Every structure is written in structure tokens, then in C-alpha cells.
XYZ file of C-alpha atoms in Angstrom:
457
model
C -24.135 -32.046 -14.734
C -22.627 -28.797 -16.045
C -23.250 -26.979 -12.767
C -21.628 -29.818 -10.827
C -18.570 -29.664 -13.089
C -18.352 -25.887 -12.635
C -18.554 -26.310 -8.861
C -15.769 -28.906 -8.897
C -13.577 -26.666 -11.027
C -14.237 -23.724 -8.692
C -13.272 -25.792 -5.663
C -10.142 -27.012 -7.416
C -9.183 -23.446 -8.360
C -9.808 -22.299 -4.781
C -7.683 -25.127 -3.415
C -4.802 -24.378 -5.777
C -4.959 -20.619 -5.123
C -5.003 -21.187 -1.371
C -2.037 -23.567 -1.508
C 0.010 -21.236 -3.733
C -0.630 -18.214 -1.504
C 0.056 -20.150 1.696
C 3.296 -21.540 0.302
C 4.415 -18.081 -0.784
C 3.533 -16.625 2.620
C 5.375 -19.443 4.378
C 8.382 -18.930 2.112
C 8.589 -15.208 2.880
C 8.063 -15.769 6.611
C 10.609 -18.592 6.865
C 13.134 -16.590 4.836
C 12.699 -13.647 7.228
C 13.139 -15.877 10.292
C 16.231 -17.506 8.769
C 17.664 -14.074 7.964
C 16.969 -12.898 11.494
C 18.634 -15.971 13.019
C 21.638 -15.580 10.722
C 22.060 -11.943 11.748
C 21.721 -12.840 15.433
C 24.315 -15.599 15.086
C 26.665 -13.305 13.201
C 26.278 -10.634 15.845
C 27.032 -13.164 18.591
C 30.133 -14.408 16.806
C 31.403 -10.900 16.224
C 30.187 -9.393 19.480
C 33.705 -8.198 20.290
C 33.451 -5.634 17.479
C 31.400 -3.319 19.666
C 32.671 -0.094 18.183
C 31.572 -1.016 14.680
C 28.080 -1.910 15.901
C 27.802 1.399 17.756
C 28.895 3.298 14.692
C 26.328 1.388 12.604
C 23.538 2.186 15.079
C 24.494 5.864 15.146
C 24.578 5.883 11.355
C 21.081 4.375 11.182
C 19.789 7.000 13.600
C 21.433 9.807 11.652
C 19.808 8.642 8.413
C 16.330 9.254 9.762
C 17.239 12.197 11.973
C 14.131 14.214 12.704
C 16.167 17.418 12.963
C 17.368 17.291 9.346
C 16.174 19.984 6.964
C 16.346 17.529 4.064
C 12.789 16.327 3.380
C 12.522 12.567 3.880
C 11.275 10.198 1.219
C 8.575 8.001 2.766
C 8.008 4.569 1.224
C 4.477 3.279 1.877
C 3.858 -0.447 1.402
C 0.805 -2.066 -0.120
C -1.591 -4.857 0.839
C -0.005 -7.676 2.885
C 3.054 -5.433 3.117
C 5.265 -4.488 6.034
C 7.613 -1.732 7.095
C 10.972 -1.559 8.749
C 11.145 -3.739 11.843
C 8.816 -6.488 10.647
C 9.791 -9.879 9.235
C 13.309 -9.658 10.631
C 15.665 -7.847 8.312
C 13.548 -8.325 5.185
C 12.808 -5.200 3.160
C 9.431 -4.799 1.445
C 11.015 -2.392 -1.038
C 13.893 -4.740 -1.805
C 16.452 -2.554 -0.053
C 15.637 0.562 -2.086
C 15.660 2.560 1.161
C 19.460 2.253 1.262
C 19.759 4.470 -1.822
C 19.181 7.682 0.124
C 20.216 8.816 3.595
C 16.792 10.187 4.472
C 14.276 7.457 3.697
C 11.543 6.243 6.056
C 9.677 2.949 5.715
C 6.687 2.970 8.112
C 5.028 -0.260 9.200
C 1.283 0.169 8.669
C -1.587 -2.281 8.918
C -1.230 -4.741 6.055
C -4.980 -5.339 5.730
C -6.485 -2.308 7.437
C -8.538 0.228 5.493
C -7.117 3.147 3.514
C -8.496 5.549 6.129
C -6.996 3.737 9.112
C -3.601 3.412 7.431
C -3.584 7.126 6.561
C -4.182 7.929 10.238
C -1.327 5.634 11.273
C 0.984 7.242 8.731
C 0.272 10.755 10.034
C 1.147 9.933 13.635
C 4.122 7.797 12.611
C 5.607 10.939 11.063
C 4.327 13.663 13.366
C 4.296 11.729 16.638
C 1.599 11.118 19.239
C -1.153 8.594 19.781
C -2.878 7.355 16.639
C -6.390 8.803 16.513
C -8.725 7.188 13.970
C -11.373 9.828 14.628
C -14.425 9.628 16.859
C -16.984 9.475 14.048
C -15.122 6.857 12.003
C -14.334 4.658 15.014
C -17.918 4.722 16.199
C -19.263 3.911 12.732
C -16.960 0.924 12.226
C -16.931 -0.468 15.734
C -13.327 -0.212 16.856
C -11.272 1.679 19.421
C -10.681 5.314 18.593
C -6.994 5.203 19.499
C -4.092 3.027 18.408
C -0.313 2.912 18.757
C 1.638 5.648 20.487
C 4.659 7.200 18.782
C 6.543 8.907 21.592
C 8.827 10.521 19.039
C 7.611 11.177 15.530
C 9.947 10.163 12.751
C 9.730 13.670 11.268
C 8.097 16.021 13.798
C 9.289 19.045 11.786
C 6.726 18.125 9.140
C 4.644 21.105 8.049
C 4.157 23.368 5.045
C 7.713 24.667 5.322
C 9.095 21.128 5.673
C 7.047 19.045 3.194
C 7.658 15.379 2.418
C 8.078 13.171 -0.654
C 5.883 10.057 -0.647
C 6.268 6.872 -2.701
C 3.461 4.315 -2.462
C 3.287 0.816 -3.876
C -0.099 -0.708 -4.716
C -2.662 0.302 -2.069
C 0.018 2.495 -0.504
C -0.598 5.073 -3.236
C -4.220 5.523 -2.154
C -3.104 5.745 1.488
C -0.917 8.714 0.546
C -3.755 10.392 -1.341
C -6.097 9.862 1.605
C -3.509 11.317 3.962
C -3.082 14.408 1.791
C -6.836 14.920 1.623
C -7.101 14.618 5.405
C -4.298 17.167 5.760
C -6.222 19.526 3.481
C -9.436 18.928 5.458
C -7.624 19.467 8.788
C -8.982 16.129 9.942
C -6.429 15.490 12.696
C -7.650 16.787 16.033
C -5.114 19.041 17.711
C -3.370 19.763 14.392
C -5.405 22.610 12.916
C -2.575 24.012 10.766
C -2.299 21.089 8.337
C -2.672 21.586 4.592
C -2.228 19.692 1.330
C 1.084 21.531 0.853
C 2.642 19.320 3.533
C 3.044 16.843 0.651
C 5.733 17.880 -1.836
C 5.400 14.949 -4.224
C 3.500 11.692 -4.653
C 4.918 8.773 -6.634
C 2.561 5.884 -7.302
C 4.293 2.588 -8.067
C 1.733 0.135 -9.490
C -0.796 2.094 -7.456
C -4.396 1.018 -6.895
C -5.828 4.365 -7.993
C -9.074 3.106 -9.551
C -9.681 -0.295 -7.991
C -9.116 -3.763 -9.444
C -11.185 -6.555 -10.932
C -8.978 -9.042 -9.085
C -10.873 -8.146 -5.911
C -13.908 -9.886 -7.441
C -11.893 -12.886 -8.601
C -10.574 -13.358 -5.075
C -14.015 -13.207 -3.523
C -15.444 -9.712 -3.163
C -19.085 -9.411 -4.182
C -19.608 -7.694 -7.540
C -23.054 -6.583 -6.420
C -22.003 -4.411 -3.463
C -18.177 -4.472 -3.373
C -18.292 -5.121 0.395
C -19.378 -8.665 1.212
C -17.278 -11.806 0.644
C -18.423 -14.863 -1.272
C -18.674 -18.019 0.836
C -16.299 -20.100 -1.274
C -13.389 -17.823 -2.097
C -9.758 -17.086 -1.373
C -10.724 -14.026 0.674
C -12.993 -16.164 2.857
C -9.984 -18.343 3.666
C -7.992 -15.184 4.332
C -10.734 -13.821 6.627
C -10.779 -16.989 8.742
C -6.985 -17.088 8.932
C -6.729 -13.472 10.072
C -9.418 -13.933 12.725
C -7.664 -16.942 14.268
C -4.260 -15.260 13.959
C -5.446 -12.193 15.891
C -7.597 -14.141 18.346
C -4.773 -16.442 19.471
C -2.553 -13.344 19.756
C 0.821 -15.095 19.823
C 3.096 -12.215 20.777
C 6.374 -13.329 19.197
C 4.538 -14.164 15.977
C 2.844 -10.767 15.798
C 6.193 -9.075 16.321
C 7.252 -10.619 13.044
C 4.022 -9.850 11.241
C 0.842 -8.017 12.174
C -2.241 -7.547 10.000
C -2.900 -4.275 11.861
C -6.260 -4.978 13.497
C -5.189 -4.369 17.103
C -7.675 -1.492 17.411
C -10.503 -4.006 16.833
C -9.415 -5.853 19.994
C -10.053 -9.356 18.691
C -7.678 -11.131 21.133
C -8.897 -14.169 23.087
C -8.345 -12.490 26.467
C -10.664 -9.652 25.407
C -13.390 -11.421 23.478
C -13.384 -15.010 24.782
C -15.048 -17.856 22.910
C -18.264 -15.926 22.412
C -16.296 -13.130 20.764
C -14.596 -15.628 18.472
C -18.000 -16.983 17.515
C -19.190 -13.462 16.645
C -16.085 -12.825 14.569
C -16.412 -16.076 12.637
C -20.126 -15.616 12.020
C -19.560 -12.082 10.706
C -21.306 -10.204 13.498
C -18.274 -8.191 14.611
C -14.786 -7.188 13.559
C -13.381 -5.463 10.459
C -14.839 -7.978 8.000
C -18.333 -7.398 9.371
C -18.168 -3.605 9.156
C -16.162 -3.417 5.930
C -13.356 -1.414 7.551
C -10.521 -3.266 5.863
C -8.517 -2.946 2.674
C -10.365 -5.109 0.131
C -13.600 -3.082 -0.028
C -11.392 -0.068 -0.830
C -9.795 -2.002 -3.695
C -13.014 -2.878 -5.501
C -14.031 -0.569 -8.327
C -16.990 0.613 -6.230
C -14.723 1.309 -3.272
C -12.223 3.203 -5.409
C -15.028 5.298 -6.909
C -16.177 6.190 -3.415
C -12.662 7.160 -2.375
C -11.888 9.075 -5.570
C -15.064 11.104 -5.259
C -13.486 12.841 -2.249
C -9.757 12.686 -3.047
C -8.283 15.652 -4.901
C -5.206 16.311 -6.987
C -3.716 19.431 -5.436
C -2.158 22.304 -7.422
C 1.099 22.588 -5.445
C 2.010 18.881 -5.321
C 3.906 16.932 -7.984
C 2.375 13.597 -9.018
C 4.075 10.679 -10.786
C 2.795 7.227 -11.588
C 4.310 3.986 -12.849
C 1.691 1.594 -14.246
C 2.709 -2.013 -14.834
C 1.475 -4.737 -17.177
C 2.251 -8.342 -18.032
C -0.301 -8.769 -20.803
C 0.044 -7.968 -24.481
C -2.847 -7.369 -26.931
C -1.087 -9.218 -29.759
C 0.398 -12.189 -27.924
C -2.287 -12.443 -25.261
C 0.192 -12.932 -22.456
C 3.865 -12.525 -21.599
C 5.266 -15.179 -19.305
C 8.865 -13.999 -19.011
C 8.494 -11.735 -15.991
C 5.441 -13.074 -14.184
C 5.764 -14.422 -10.657
C 4.068 -17.845 -10.156
C 1.873 -16.221 -7.511
C 0.403 -13.902 -10.159
C 0.467 -16.084 -13.277
C -3.035 -17.578 -13.053
C -4.647 -14.379 -11.791
C -3.181 -12.391 -14.672
C -4.833 -14.732 -17.171
C -8.104 -14.661 -15.265
C -8.129 -10.874 -15.045
C -7.694 -10.634 -18.797
C -10.728 -12.839 -19.368
C -12.922 -11.470 -16.586
C -16.183 -9.787 -17.542
C -18.615 -7.788 -15.449
C -21.735 -9.946 -14.889
C -24.574 -8.953 -17.212
C -27.100 -9.127 -14.378
C -25.223 -6.426 -12.423
C -25.174 -2.772 -13.402
C -21.644 -1.542 -14.293
C -19.955 0.566 -11.608
C -20.081 3.641 -13.861
C -21.577 4.515 -17.252
C -18.347 4.542 -19.258
C -17.213 1.118 -17.992
C -15.978 -1.285 -20.707
C -14.561 -4.737 -19.956
C -11.890 -4.441 -22.655
C -10.424 -1.353 -20.950
C -9.629 -3.487 -17.904
C -7.951 -6.432 -19.653
C -4.361 -5.190 -19.368
C -3.040 -6.046 -15.900
C -0.004 -7.019 -13.832
C -1.547 -9.976 -12.020
C -2.974 -7.896 -9.179
C -4.163 -4.584 -10.623
C -5.547 -3.512 -13.966
C -3.169 -1.237 -15.860
C -5.933 1.313 -16.436
C -6.252 1.613 -12.663
C -2.600 2.526 -12.162
C -2.017 5.433 -14.553
C -3.874 8.250 -12.764
C -7.230 8.869 -11.052
C -9.794 8.334 -13.816
C -13.149 7.670 -12.212
C -15.603 9.193 -11.458
C -13.708 12.253 -12.782
C -10.447 12.122 -14.726
C -7.652 14.149 -13.158
C -5.136 16.138 -15.260
C -2.502 13.783 -16.693
C 0.297 13.372 -19.203
C 1.697 10.078 -20.510
C 5.500 10.137 -20.809
C 7.930 7.703 -22.395
C 11.463 8.885 -21.634
C 11.492 8.417 -17.840
C 9.754 11.665 -16.916
C 12.243 13.851 -18.790
C 9.614 16.553 -19.080
C 10.772 20.086 -18.363
C 9.592 22.056 -16.731
C 7.508 19.611 -14.690
C 4.387 21.170 -13.311
C 2.541 20.388 -10.084
C -1.081 19.315 -10.141
C -0.587 16.948 -13.109
C -0.237 13.161 -13.015
C 2.786 12.223 -15.134
C 2.545 8.494 -15.846
C 4.607 5.813 -17.544
C 3.842 2.180 -18.474
C 6.333 -0.480 -17.295
C 6.629 -4.120 -18.348
C 6.458 -6.422 -15.341
C 4.187 -7.962 -12.733
C 2.857 -6.365 -9.576
C 5.728 -7.368 -7.295
C 8.648 -7.058 -9.709
C 9.964 -3.934 -7.979
C 9.421 -4.964 -4.363
C 10.673 -7.638 -1.938
C 13.255 -9.240 -4.248
C 15.768 -6.855 -5.789
C 17.278 -9.628 -7.887
C 14.104 -10.320 -9.877
C 14.067 -6.926 -11.579
C 17.847 -6.780 -11.953
C 19.199 -3.547 -13.368
C 15.638 -2.285 -13.901
C 15.251 -2.119 -10.123
C 18.138 0.297 -9.693
C 17.155 2.371 -12.700
C 13.631 2.770 -11.355
C 14.461 3.766 -7.785
C 17.496 5.825 -8.767
C 15.211 7.788 -11.065
C 12.574 8.270 -8.360
C 15.051 9.402 -5.716
C 16.967 11.666 -8.106
C 13.730 13.322 -9.148
C 12.764 13.913 -5.520
C 16.138 15.418 -4.682
C 16.985 17.435 -7.776
C 14.024 18.070 -10.055
C 11.117 18.827 -7.730
C 11.148 22.405 -6.532
C 8.115 24.180 -5.170
C 8.322 27.772 -6.316
C 6.636 30.111 -3.900
C 4.797 33.170 -5.125
C 7.108 36.206 -4.999
C 6.326 38.895 -2.471
C 4.845 42.041 -3.890
C 6.601 45.381 -3.239
C 5.973 46.671 0.290
C 4.369 43.329 1.168
C 5.450 41.832 4.461
C 5.729 38.038 4.348
């Protein structure tokens, strides 16, 4: 009787979670379409003001001019995110990109793996055809090559022209993976790359050490790779497969999960291919080459074991939380999408029949969360080896700031307070991004070693 009741409650929870997420997705999508239609109508009504439109277009081009010596600030979105050009005129970063004249917002795969997104990000900036690497592509069963960027958004990028990166959620790990690949000279045909191509990294609610929510949503605690049969992620898997298989062009122009290199379209795979995808014999969910395995604690440990903190790069991190040890929970700033998960994450415990992911793991350390990530995961890389760090209170007013150290601060708020909707965070939104951009422009200076007498540089 008890097991039947538990099963009914699990099904009810799954149903409610699915409905809430679908409604939120539909809301965002419909808002983007409405915004796009409004802009198109406005443009049609004011089509006679051609000069103003031309000036606006030229201004937009000048903002991201690849010939500028001012290092761009690159905003990297997280899971289910999108860059400039997707979802009509909607901004993932709530319009924060308008605060500086040299900001880039790349559109990367919203559900693709950390590795694949890092590859996309490199070629988005440098230009050329996205190369996921022969070994990686062969191991995970997808095409080696992806989109072609005829003109990189910052082809000057090198050690003399480094870049500032700001990553939200999984975007922070994408940046770290990219920097490691630059250090390892992993991009074929670009043998001069180095970690010093990255001037600073700012992690905004970054998934630096994984999250227990991955297990709540359906990832297996035992291996961190497979998906439970009855789970939110199983619903997500089926939805993504059908979305990519039907391959409705106008729809994918609005939003793309990023799995084009897996070639799951109906005209490529046919019905037999769809059957293989659904049964788990092929595709990203079969091989594990997608974002969720990277967001489990096991996946983060695997990534962190090969990702370094480099001595010439500045690192900053904003960790967020909605829970409170004394009150148990704060409801004032929690989005409905994250409310239930925040409570569940606080109560979640690692199953006693499964060995903890690492020896020092304690459930109580992972209680604080923002509805999507555990606060302990967002401060700085901690596992398997803790990286140098310093907790600050007064908005990073630490002088002189030193490279190679993770300066982190704890913020009150949920996981999406500082993205998508600028109005939700209010004045906090502007204070946060103004501080980030000012730091990038004024306070981060890489001091080169002075030349010795009679030394030719």
C-alpha cells in the first residue's frame, strides 16, 4: 500500500513538474514571437524612416566590430539558454549587453555538452567551421564538423588581444573548458593558443561543482549518465528527439537545442532512425554527449579533474541562494518554476545504498541552493581539488586583485533572477552588471613581466 502511494505521489509530482515547465517554456516562446511580430509591425509602419534604421544597423555593427582593440565581453548562456538572434528580440541576459559597446552574446547549443559548446564558442569568436575534434566525434557518434562562421566575431583574438568572459549557470563551465582547450592547443590549425587568451572569467550562478537537482530531475545517482524511466528529463528527452526529428525550419530558427551535428532529422534517419533514437540506441542521450551528465556531481568531478585555474587570468564568482538555515526557506524572490525544486533540493539526501561521489561529501553541505544549483557548487571549483579562493563581501572591492584566485560573493536570489527578465531583480540587476562591466573595463589589468636590460622582446 505504501509503495503504491509513493508511486502515485511520484507520478503526480512528475505531472505537475512537466506542466509547470511546459507552461513556462510556452510563455517564453509566445512572448518572443509576440515581440518579434510587434517589432515587424512597427518596422512596417515606420518603414519610411530608412535613415534611422540604417544608422541603427551601422551602430549595431560598430558595437561588435572585430577590428576594435577594446577586448569584448562575451556573455555565455546556460542550459536551455539562447544567444542573440534566437527567440526574436528576447535577451537571455535581460538586456545587460546594452550596457557596454563591445559585448557579444553567442548562441550555443542549449542542451549540448560542455565540450561541444566550448568548441562552438571558439569558432564563433575566431571564425571558421566548428570542429568538435576527430576523437571526440568518433567516440560520441556525431559529425565532426558543425556550423560555419565565415567571419569570426573577434578574429583578432589571441594572447595580445584577450577576452573577458561572463558565464551564467552551465556557461561558466563552458568558459573553463574553452580556456583549458586553449591551453592544451586542442583546436586543429590553431597551434598558438594559450590560456592567456582569456583575460577574466566571471561565473554568475555557475555550475562549477555539479548539482543535486540533476538527480531530482531524473539523472541516475548510480552512474550520473543514464535517465530514470519516469522523470522530467525523460519527458525532455522525448520532446527534444521529436523536435529535432520533425525539423520544422521556422521553429528551429526561433529555438534550437543544438543537436544538428547528430543529424537526427527525419530526412536523414527515417522512421527506423526515430525508433533507434527513442529506444536509446543512438543520439546524444544514448552516448551521454549532452549537458545533464556534465551537471551531475560525478560529471563535474570528471570535468574538474582536468580543468585548471590559470595564473594569469582573473576569476570572479557570484553564488546565489534562496534558502536560509534559520527560516528554512525564503519565498520572496523565488520564481514559481524553481519553488518546489528549491525545497526538494534542501531535503535531498544521497541514497545510502550508493557510494558518495567523493570521500568528503556531506548532504548538509549541499542544502543551500537557488532552485537549480547548490550554493556550494557556485562559489569556486572545490572538488576533487579545491582551487585558490577568497570570499568577499563588499562587491569585490579587494585591491590589488590578483589573478589565479577565485574571488566569490554570495547573493540572495534564485537561479534566474539576473537573466531573462530585468524587472524581476530591479535595481539589483543594474548594480550587478554595472559592477561586472566596470571591473572588466577598469580594474582588470594584466601586468606583463618587465624586460630585463639588454633583453630583446
